Structure formats: C-alpha cells, structure tokens
PDB file of C-alpha atoms in Angstrom:
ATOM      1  CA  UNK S1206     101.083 140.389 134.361  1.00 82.00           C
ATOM      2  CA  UNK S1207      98.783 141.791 136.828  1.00 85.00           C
ATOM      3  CA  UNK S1208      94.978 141.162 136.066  1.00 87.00           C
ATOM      4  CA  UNK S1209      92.486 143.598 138.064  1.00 87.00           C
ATOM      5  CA  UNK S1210      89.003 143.238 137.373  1.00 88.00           C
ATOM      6  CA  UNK S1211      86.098 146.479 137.671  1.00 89.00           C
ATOM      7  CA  UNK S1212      83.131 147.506 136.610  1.00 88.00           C
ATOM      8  CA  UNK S1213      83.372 150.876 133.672  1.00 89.00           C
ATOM      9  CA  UNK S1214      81.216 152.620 132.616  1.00 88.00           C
ATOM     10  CA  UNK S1215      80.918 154.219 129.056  1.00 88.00           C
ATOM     11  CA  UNK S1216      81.253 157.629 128.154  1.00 90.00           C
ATOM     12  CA  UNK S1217      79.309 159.115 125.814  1.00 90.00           C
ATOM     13  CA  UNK S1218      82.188 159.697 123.798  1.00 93.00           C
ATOM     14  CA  UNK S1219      83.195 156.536 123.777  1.00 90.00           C
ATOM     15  CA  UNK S1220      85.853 156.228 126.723  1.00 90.00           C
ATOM     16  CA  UNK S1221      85.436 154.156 129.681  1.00 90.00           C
ATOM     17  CA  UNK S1222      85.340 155.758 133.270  1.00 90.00           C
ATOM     18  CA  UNK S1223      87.591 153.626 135.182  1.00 90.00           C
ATOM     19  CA  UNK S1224      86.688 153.697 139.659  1.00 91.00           C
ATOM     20  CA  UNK S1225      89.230 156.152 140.996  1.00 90.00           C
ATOM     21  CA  UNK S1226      90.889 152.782 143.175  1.00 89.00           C
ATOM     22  CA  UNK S1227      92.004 151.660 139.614  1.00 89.00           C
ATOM     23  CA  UNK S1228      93.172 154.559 137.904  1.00 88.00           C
ATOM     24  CA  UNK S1229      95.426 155.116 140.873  1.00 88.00           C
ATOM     25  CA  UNK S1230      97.218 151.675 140.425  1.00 86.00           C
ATOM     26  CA  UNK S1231      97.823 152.508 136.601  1.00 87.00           C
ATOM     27  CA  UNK S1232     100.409 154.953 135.914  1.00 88.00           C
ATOM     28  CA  UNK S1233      99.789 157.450 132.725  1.00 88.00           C
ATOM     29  CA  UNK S1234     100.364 156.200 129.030  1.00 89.00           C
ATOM     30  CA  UNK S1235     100.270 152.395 130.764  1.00 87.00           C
ATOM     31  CA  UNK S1236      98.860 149.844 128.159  1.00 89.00           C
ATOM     32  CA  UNK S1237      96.186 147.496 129.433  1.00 89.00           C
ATOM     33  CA  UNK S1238      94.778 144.471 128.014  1.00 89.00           C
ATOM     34  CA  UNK S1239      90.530 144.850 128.279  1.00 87.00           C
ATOM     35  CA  UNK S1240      88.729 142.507 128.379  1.00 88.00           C
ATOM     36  CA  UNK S1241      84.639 143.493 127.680  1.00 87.00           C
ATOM     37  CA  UNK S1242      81.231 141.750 129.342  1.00 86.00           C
ATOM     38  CA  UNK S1243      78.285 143.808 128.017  1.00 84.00           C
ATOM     39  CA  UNK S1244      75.640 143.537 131.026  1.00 75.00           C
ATOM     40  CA  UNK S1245      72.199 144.303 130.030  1.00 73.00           C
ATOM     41  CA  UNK S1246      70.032 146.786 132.665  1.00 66.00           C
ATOM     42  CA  UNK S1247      67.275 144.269 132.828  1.00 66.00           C
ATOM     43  CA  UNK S1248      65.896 141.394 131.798  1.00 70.00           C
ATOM     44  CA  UNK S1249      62.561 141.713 130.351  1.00 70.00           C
ATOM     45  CA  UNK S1250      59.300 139.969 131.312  1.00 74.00           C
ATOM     46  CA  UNK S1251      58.140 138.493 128.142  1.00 74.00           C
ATOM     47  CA  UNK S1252      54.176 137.891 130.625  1.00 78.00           C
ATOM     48  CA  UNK S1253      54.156 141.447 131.454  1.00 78.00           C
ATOM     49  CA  UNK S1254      54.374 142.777 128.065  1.00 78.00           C
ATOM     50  CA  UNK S1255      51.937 140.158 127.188  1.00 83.00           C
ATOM     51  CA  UNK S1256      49.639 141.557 129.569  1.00 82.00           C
ATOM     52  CA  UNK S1257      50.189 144.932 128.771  1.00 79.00           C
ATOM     53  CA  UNK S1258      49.089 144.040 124.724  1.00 80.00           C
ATOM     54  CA  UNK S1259      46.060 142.144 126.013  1.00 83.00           C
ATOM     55  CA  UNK S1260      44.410 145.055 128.122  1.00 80.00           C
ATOM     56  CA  UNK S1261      44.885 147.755 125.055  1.00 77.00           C
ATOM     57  CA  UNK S1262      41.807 149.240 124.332  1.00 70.00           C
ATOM     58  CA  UNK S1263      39.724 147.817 127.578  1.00 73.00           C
ATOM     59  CA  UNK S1264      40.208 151.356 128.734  1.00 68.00           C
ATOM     60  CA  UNK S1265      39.176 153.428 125.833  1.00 65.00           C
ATOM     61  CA  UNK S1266      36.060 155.571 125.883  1.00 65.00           C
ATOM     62  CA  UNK S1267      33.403 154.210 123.623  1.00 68.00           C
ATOM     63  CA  UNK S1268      31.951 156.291 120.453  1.00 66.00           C
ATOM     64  CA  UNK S1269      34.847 158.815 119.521  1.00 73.00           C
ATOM     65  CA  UNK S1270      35.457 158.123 117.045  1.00 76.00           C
ATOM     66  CA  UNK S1271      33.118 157.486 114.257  1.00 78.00           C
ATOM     67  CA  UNK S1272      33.922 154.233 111.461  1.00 80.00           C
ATOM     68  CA  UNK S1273      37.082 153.627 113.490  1.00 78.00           C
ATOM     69  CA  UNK S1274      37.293 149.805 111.538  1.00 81.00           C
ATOM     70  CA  UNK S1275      37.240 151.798 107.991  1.00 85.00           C
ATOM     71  CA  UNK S1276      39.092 154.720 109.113  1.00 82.00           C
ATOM     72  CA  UNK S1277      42.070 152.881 111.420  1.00 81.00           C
ATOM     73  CA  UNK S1278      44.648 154.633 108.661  1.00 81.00           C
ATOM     74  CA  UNK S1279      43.778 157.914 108.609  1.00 80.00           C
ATOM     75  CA  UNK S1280      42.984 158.245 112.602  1.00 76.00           C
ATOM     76  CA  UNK S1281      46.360 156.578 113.409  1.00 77.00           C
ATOM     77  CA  UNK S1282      48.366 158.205 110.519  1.00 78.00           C
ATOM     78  CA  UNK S1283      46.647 160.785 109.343  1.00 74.00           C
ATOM     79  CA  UNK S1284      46.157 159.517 105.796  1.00 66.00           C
ATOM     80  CA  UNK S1285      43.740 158.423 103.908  1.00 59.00           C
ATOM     81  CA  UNK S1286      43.487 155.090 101.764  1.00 53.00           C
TER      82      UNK S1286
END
C-alpha cells in the first residue's frame, strides 16, 4: 500500500478536488482509502469579540430615538408588546 498525503479541497457538490501532482499518480476507477482532518480557517479571538460587545452603542448618536428603554421591541423588531 502506498500512502500519499495532500491537502483537498471540497466541492460544492460534495467531491474533493485532488492537486493535479496526485491525480496523475492515480489511475481512473482506482480505490483509495481517505483519511479526513477538518482544518478550521481561523481561530477566533475570544478578547476581540469581547471588545467588540463592550464598545456597542459608545458610537451611537444621542436622542433618536424617543423611549428607546420602553420601546427596545418594536424599534429592533418592529412589533409592539
């Protein structure tokens, strides 16, 4: 058994692109044995978002909107209690 390892990417409908370097090395109908790693884009920086929550509303422009604490429903969702 041969084992070659690569980085593939998936297809939107649900195949895996194989690099070109590979896919010459397999010949057609071959069976292969895959083996998936899932690797996440990013990791995510649990102080920025922090941050980001803490500053909401430091930038909003006082006095537009009238009873805001009473009416918080009906501005955000557009109903009323």
């Amino acid at each position: 058994m041969k084992v070659i390892e690569c980085i593939a990417e998936v297809l939107p409908d649900g195949c895996l692109a194989v690099p070109e370097g590979i896919r010459k090395e397999l010949k057609p109908h071959t069976h292969v044995k895959v083996k998936l790693a899932v690797e996440t884009p990013s990791k995510l920086d649990p102080q920025k978002g922090w941050q980001i929550f803490k500053n909401l509303g430091k930038d909003a422009v006082p006095g537009n909107l009238p009873d805001a604490s009473t009416k918080h429903d009906e501005y955000l969702y557009g109903t009323r209690k």
